[in-house]
C-alpha atoms as a printed R data frame, in Angstrom:
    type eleno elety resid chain resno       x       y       z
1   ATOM     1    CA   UNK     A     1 -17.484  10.439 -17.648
2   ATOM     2    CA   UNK     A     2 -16.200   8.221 -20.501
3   ATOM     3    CA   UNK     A     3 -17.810   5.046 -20.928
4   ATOM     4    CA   UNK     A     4 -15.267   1.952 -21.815
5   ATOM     5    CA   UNK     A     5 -15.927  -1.434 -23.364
6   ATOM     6    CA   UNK     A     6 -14.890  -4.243 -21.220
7   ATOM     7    CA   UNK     A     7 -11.323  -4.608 -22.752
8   ATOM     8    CA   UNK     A     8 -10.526  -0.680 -22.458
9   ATOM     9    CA   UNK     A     9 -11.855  -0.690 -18.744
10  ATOM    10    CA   UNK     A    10  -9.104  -3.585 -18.306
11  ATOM    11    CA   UNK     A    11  -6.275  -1.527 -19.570
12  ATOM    12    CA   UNK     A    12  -7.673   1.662 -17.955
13  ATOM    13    CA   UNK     A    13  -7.480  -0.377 -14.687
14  ATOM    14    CA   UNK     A    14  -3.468  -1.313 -15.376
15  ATOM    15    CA   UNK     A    15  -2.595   2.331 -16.300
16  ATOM    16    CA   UNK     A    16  -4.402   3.541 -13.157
17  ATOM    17    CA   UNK     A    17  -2.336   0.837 -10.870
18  ATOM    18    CA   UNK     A    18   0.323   2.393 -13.010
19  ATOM    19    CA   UNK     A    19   0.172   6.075 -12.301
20  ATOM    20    CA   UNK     A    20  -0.620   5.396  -8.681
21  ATOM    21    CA   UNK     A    21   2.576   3.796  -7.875
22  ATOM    22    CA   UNK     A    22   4.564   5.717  -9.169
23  ATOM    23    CA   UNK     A    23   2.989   8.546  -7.498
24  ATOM    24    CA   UNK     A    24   4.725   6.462  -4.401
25  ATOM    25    CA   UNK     A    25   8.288   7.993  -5.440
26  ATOM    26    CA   UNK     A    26   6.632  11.229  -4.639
27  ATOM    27    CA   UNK     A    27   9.020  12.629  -1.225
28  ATOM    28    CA   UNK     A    28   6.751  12.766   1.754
29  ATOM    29    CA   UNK     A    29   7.092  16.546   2.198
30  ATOM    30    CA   UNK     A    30   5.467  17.351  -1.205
31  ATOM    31    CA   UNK     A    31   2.924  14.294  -1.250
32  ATOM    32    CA   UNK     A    32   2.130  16.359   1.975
33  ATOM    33    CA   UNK     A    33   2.237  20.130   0.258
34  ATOM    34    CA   UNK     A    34   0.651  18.203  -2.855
35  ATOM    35    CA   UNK     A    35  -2.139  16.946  -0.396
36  ATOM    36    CA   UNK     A    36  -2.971  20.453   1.123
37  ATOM    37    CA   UNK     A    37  -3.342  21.855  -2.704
38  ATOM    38    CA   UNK     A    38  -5.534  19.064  -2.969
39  ATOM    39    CA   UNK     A    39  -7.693  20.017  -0.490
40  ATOM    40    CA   UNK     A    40  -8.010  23.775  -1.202
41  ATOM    41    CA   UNK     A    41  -8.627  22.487  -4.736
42  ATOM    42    CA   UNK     A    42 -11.400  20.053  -3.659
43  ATOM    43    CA   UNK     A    43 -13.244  23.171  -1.729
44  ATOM    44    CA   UNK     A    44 -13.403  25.356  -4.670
45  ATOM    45    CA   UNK     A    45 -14.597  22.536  -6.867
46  ATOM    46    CA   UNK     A    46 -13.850  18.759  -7.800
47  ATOM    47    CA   UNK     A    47 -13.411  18.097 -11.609
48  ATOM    48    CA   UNK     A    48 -14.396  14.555 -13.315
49  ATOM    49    CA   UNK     A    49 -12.784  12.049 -13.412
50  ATOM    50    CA   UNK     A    50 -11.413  10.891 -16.615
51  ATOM    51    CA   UNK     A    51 -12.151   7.564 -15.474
52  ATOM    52    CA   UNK     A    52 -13.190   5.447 -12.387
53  ATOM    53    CA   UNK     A    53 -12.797   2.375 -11.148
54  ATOM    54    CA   UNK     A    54 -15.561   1.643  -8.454
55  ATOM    55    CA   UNK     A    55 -14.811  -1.634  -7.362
56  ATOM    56    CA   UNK     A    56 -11.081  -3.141  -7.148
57  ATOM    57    CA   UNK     A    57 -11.047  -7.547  -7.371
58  ATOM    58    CA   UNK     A    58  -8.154  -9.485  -6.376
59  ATOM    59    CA   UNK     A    59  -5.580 -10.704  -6.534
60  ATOM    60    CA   UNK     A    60  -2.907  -9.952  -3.753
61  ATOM    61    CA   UNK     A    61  -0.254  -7.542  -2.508
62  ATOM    62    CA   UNK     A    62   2.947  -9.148  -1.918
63  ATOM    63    CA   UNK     A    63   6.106  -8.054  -0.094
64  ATOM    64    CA   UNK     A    64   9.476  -9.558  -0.669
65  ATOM    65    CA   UNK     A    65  11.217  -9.062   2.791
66  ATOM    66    CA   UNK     A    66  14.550  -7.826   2.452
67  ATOM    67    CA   UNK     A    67  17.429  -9.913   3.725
68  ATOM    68    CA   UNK     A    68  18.220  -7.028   6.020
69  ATOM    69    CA   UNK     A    69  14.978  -6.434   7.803
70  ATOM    70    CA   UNK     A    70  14.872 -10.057   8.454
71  ATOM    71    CA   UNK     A    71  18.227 -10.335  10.103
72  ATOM    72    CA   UNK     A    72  16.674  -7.438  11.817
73  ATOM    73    CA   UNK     A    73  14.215  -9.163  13.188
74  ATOM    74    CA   UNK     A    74  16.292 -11.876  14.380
75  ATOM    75    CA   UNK     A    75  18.959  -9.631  16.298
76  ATOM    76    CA   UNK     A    76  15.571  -8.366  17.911
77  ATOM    77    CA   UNK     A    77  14.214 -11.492  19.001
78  ATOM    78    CA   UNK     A    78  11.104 -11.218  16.888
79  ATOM    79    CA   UNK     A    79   9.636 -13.619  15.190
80  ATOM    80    CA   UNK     A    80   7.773 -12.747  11.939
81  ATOM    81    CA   UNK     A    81   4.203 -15.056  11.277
82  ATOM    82    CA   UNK     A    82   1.080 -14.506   9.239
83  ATOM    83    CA   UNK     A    83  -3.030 -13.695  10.261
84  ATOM    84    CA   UNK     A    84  -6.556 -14.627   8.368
85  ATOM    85    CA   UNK     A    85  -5.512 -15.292   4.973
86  ATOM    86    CA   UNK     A    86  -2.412 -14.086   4.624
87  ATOM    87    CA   UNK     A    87   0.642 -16.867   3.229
88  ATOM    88    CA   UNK     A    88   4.458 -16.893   3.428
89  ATOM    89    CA   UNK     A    89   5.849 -18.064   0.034
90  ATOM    90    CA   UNK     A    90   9.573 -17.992  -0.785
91  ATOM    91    CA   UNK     A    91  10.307 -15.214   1.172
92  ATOM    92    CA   UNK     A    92   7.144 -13.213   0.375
93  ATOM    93    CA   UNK     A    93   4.225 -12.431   2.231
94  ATOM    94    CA   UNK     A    94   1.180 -12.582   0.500
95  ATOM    95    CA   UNK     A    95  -1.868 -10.114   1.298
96  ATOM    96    CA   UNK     A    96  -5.427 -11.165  -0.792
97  ATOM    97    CA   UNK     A    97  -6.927  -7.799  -2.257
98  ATOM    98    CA   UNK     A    98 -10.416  -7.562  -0.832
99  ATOM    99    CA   UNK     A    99 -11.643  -4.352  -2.531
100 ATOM   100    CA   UNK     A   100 -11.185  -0.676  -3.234
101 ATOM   101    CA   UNK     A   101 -11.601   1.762  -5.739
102 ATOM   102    CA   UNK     A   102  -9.567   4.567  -7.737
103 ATOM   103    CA   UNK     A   103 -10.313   7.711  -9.859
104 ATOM   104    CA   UNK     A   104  -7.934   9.107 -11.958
105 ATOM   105    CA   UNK     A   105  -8.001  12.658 -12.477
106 ATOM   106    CA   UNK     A   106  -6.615  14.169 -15.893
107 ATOM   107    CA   UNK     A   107  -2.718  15.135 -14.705
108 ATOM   108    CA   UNK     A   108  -2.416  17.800 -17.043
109 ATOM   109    CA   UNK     A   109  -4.865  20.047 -14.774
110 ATOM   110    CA   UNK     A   110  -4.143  21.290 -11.267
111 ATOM   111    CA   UNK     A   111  -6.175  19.136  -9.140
112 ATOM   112    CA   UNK     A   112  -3.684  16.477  -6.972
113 ATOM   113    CA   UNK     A   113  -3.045  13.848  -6.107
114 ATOM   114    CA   UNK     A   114  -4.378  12.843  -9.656
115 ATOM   115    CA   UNK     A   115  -4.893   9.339  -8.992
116 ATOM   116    CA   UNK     A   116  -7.076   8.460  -5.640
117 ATOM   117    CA   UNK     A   117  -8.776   6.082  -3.949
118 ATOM   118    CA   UNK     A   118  -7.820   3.242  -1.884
119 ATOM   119    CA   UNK     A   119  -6.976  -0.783  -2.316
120 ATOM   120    CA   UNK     A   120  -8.098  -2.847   0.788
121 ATOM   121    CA   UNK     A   121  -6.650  -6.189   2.032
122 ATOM   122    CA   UNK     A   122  -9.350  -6.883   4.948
123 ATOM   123    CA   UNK     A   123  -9.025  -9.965   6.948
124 ATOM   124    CA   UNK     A   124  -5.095 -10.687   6.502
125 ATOM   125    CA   UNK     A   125  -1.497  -8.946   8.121
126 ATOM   126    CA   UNK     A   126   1.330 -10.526   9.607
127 ATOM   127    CA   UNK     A   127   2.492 -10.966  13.493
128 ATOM   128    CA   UNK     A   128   5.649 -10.144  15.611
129 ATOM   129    CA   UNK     A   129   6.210 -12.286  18.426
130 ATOM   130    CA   UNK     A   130   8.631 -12.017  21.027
131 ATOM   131    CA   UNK     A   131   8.494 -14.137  23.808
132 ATOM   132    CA   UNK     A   132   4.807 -13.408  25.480
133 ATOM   133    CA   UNK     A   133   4.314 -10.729  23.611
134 ATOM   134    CA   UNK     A   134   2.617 -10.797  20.205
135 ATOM   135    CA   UNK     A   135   1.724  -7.639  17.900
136 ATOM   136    CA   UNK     A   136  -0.373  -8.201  14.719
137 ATOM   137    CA   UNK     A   137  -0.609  -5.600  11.965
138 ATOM   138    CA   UNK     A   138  -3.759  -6.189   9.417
139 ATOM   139    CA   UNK     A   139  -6.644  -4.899   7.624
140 ATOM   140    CA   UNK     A   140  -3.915  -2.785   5.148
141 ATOM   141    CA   UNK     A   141  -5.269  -0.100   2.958
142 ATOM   142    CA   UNK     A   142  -3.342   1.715   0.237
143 ATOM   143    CA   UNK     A   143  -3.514   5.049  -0.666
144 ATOM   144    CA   UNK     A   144  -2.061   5.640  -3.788
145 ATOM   145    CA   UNK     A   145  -2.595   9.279  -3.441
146 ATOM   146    CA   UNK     A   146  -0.132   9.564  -0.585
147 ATOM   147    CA   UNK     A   147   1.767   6.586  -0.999
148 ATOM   148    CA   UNK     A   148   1.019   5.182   2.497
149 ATOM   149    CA   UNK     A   149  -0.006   2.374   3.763
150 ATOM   150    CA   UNK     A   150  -2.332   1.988   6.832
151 ATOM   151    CA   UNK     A   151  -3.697  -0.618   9.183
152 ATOM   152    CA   UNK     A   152  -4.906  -2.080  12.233
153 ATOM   153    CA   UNK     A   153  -2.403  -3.064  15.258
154 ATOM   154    CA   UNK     A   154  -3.050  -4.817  18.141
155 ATOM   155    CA   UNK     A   155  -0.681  -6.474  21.007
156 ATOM   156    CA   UNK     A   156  -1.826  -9.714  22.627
157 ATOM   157    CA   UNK     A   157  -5.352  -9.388  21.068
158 ATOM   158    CA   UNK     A   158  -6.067  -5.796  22.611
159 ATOM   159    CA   UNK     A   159  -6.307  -2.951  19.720
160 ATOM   160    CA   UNK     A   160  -3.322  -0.826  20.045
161 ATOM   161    CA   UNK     A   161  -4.292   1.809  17.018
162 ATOM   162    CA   UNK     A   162  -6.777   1.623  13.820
163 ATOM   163    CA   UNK     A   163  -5.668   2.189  10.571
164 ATOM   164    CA   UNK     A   164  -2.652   3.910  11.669
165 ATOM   165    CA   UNK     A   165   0.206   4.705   9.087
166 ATOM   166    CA   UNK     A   166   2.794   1.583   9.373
167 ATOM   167    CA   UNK     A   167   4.058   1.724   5.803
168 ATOM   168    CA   UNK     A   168   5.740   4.668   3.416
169 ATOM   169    CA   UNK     A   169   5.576   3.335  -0.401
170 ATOM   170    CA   UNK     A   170   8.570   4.500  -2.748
171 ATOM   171    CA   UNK     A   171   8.362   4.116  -6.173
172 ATOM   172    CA   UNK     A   172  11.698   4.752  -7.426
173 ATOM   173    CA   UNK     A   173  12.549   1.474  -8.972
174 ATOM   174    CA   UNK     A   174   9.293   0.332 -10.382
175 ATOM   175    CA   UNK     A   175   9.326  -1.335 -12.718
176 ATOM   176    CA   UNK     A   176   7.468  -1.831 -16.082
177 ATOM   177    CA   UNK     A   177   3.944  -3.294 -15.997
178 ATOM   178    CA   UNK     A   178   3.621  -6.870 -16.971
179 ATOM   179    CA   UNK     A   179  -0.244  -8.807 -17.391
180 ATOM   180    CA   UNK     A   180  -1.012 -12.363 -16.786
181 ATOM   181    CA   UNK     A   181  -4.025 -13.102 -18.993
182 ATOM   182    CA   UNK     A   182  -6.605 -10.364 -17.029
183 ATOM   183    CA   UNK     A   183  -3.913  -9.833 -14.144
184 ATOM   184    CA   UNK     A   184  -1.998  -6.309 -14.276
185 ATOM   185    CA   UNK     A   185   1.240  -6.700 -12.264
186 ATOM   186    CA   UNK     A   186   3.650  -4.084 -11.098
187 ATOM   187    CA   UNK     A   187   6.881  -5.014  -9.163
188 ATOM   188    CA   UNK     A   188   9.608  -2.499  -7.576
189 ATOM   189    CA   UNK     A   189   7.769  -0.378  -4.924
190 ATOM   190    CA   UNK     A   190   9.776  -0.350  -2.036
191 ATOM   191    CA   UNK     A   191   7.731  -0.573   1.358
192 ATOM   192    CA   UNK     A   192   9.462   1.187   4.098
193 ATOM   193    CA   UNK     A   193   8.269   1.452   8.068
194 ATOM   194    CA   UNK     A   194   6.784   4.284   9.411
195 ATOM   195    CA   UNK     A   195   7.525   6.679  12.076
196 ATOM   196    CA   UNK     A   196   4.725   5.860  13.701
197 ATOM   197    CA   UNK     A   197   5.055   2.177  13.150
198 ATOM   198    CA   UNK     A   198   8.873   2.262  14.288
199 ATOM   199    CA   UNK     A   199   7.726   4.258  17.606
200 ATOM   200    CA   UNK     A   200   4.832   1.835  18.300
201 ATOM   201    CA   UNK     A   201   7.298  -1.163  17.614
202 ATOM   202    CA   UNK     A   202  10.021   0.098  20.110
203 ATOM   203    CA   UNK     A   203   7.563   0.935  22.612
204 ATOM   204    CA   UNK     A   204   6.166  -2.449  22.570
205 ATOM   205    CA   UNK     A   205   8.920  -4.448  22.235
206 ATOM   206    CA   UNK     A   206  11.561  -2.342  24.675
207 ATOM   207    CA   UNK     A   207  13.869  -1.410  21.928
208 ATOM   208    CA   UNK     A   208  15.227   1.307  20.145
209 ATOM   209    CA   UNK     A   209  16.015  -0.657  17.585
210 ATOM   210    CA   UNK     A   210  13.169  -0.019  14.964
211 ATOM   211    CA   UNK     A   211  14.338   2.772  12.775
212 ATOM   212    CA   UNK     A   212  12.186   4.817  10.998
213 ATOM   213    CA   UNK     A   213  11.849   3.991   7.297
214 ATOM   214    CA   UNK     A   214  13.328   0.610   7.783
215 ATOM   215    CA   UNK     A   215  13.014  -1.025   4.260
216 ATOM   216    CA   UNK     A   216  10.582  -3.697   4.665
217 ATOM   217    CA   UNK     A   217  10.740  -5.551   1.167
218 ATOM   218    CA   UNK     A   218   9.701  -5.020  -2.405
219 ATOM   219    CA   UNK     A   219   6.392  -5.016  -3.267
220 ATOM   220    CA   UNK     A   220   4.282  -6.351  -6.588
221 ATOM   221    CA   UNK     A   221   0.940  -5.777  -6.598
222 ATOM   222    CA   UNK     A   222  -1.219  -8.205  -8.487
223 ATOM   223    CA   UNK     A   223  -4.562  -6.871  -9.584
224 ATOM   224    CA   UNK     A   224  -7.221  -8.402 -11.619
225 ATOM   225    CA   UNK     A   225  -8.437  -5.985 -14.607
226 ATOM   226    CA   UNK     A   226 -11.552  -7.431 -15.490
């Protein structure tokens, strides 16, 4: 394990924030093949490594919704809100990083998904409400490994699944990284509904409506390096 002065732990943060989302333009059917390498990997024997960061700080995940999804929404009935500390600015939805962690794995060797780990957003999640009915999705984690992400759902306060897959991540038009002082930010990861998300939505909601991979918004993740 290489140790890192405070500075090159900060940049070592950004590039691993880096290399996980773009990992997110990985298809689904080799993240999955990747996945199941990974794990026959892991049995015969996990390497170090190169560096690791055990605790992720703030700042927020934020999701531009797409003009489309929220016309969606409309034709649908459903009206979009926010839970715990989540906030709705110009068009965005704003989830507060909580925590997390990510190694990153030298890429040149075998062992995949190079980059894992997970960043949590505990406590905040947006609601769908359509007439008596109201479904809230929170508690997100990312897994930059996979490119999904997951989270809690429940419809008029009853738990309906726990930290089911609601979100695909696509990193196709990501764009550069940018920092803010001590804040790494990456824009251009496109968030897309699930299967399972779409079939719980429909179910709930009567519809048929909620296709699967539905693009949700544009997401830029705001992390603090330090």
């Amino acid at each position: 394990m290489r140790t890192f002065t405070k500075t090159a732990l900060g940049l070592t943060t950004a590039g691993l924030l880096v290399a996980g989302l773009a990992a997110c333009s990985t298809p689904a059917a080799e993240t999955s093949t990747s996945s199941s390498s990974s794990s026959s990997s892991s049995a015969e024997a996990t390497p170090t490594p190169v560096a690791s960061i055990p605790s992720l700080t703030g700042v927020d995940t934020a999701v531009l919704l797409d003009a489309d999804f929220a016309a969606a929404l409309t034709s649908l009935g459903l009206t979009p809100g926010t839970v715990g500390t989540a906030t709705l600015e110009e068009g965005s939805l704003h989830f507060p990083i909580t925590g997390g962690n990510v190694d990153y794995y030298d890429p040149a060797e075998d062992y995949r998904p190079y980059v894992q780990g997970n960043i949590e957003h505990e406590g905040s999640g947006f609601s769908l409400t359509a007439g008596d009915t109201v479904v809230e999705l929170t508690n997100f984690t990312i897994d930059p490994g996979t490119s999904e992400l997951f989270g809690d759902v429940t419809a008029n306060g009853e738990s309906a699944a726990t930290q089911v897959k609601l979100f695909d991540l696509y990193g196709g038009t990501l764009e550069p990284l940018k920092m803010d002082g001590d804040n790494a930010i990456l824009t251009g990861t496109t968030v897309h509904i699930s299967a399972d998300a779409a079939a719980l939505l429909n179910t709930t909601f009567n519809t048929d409506a909620v296709a699967d991979q539905l693009l949700v918004g544009i997401a830029t993740i705001t992390v603090n390096t330090k």
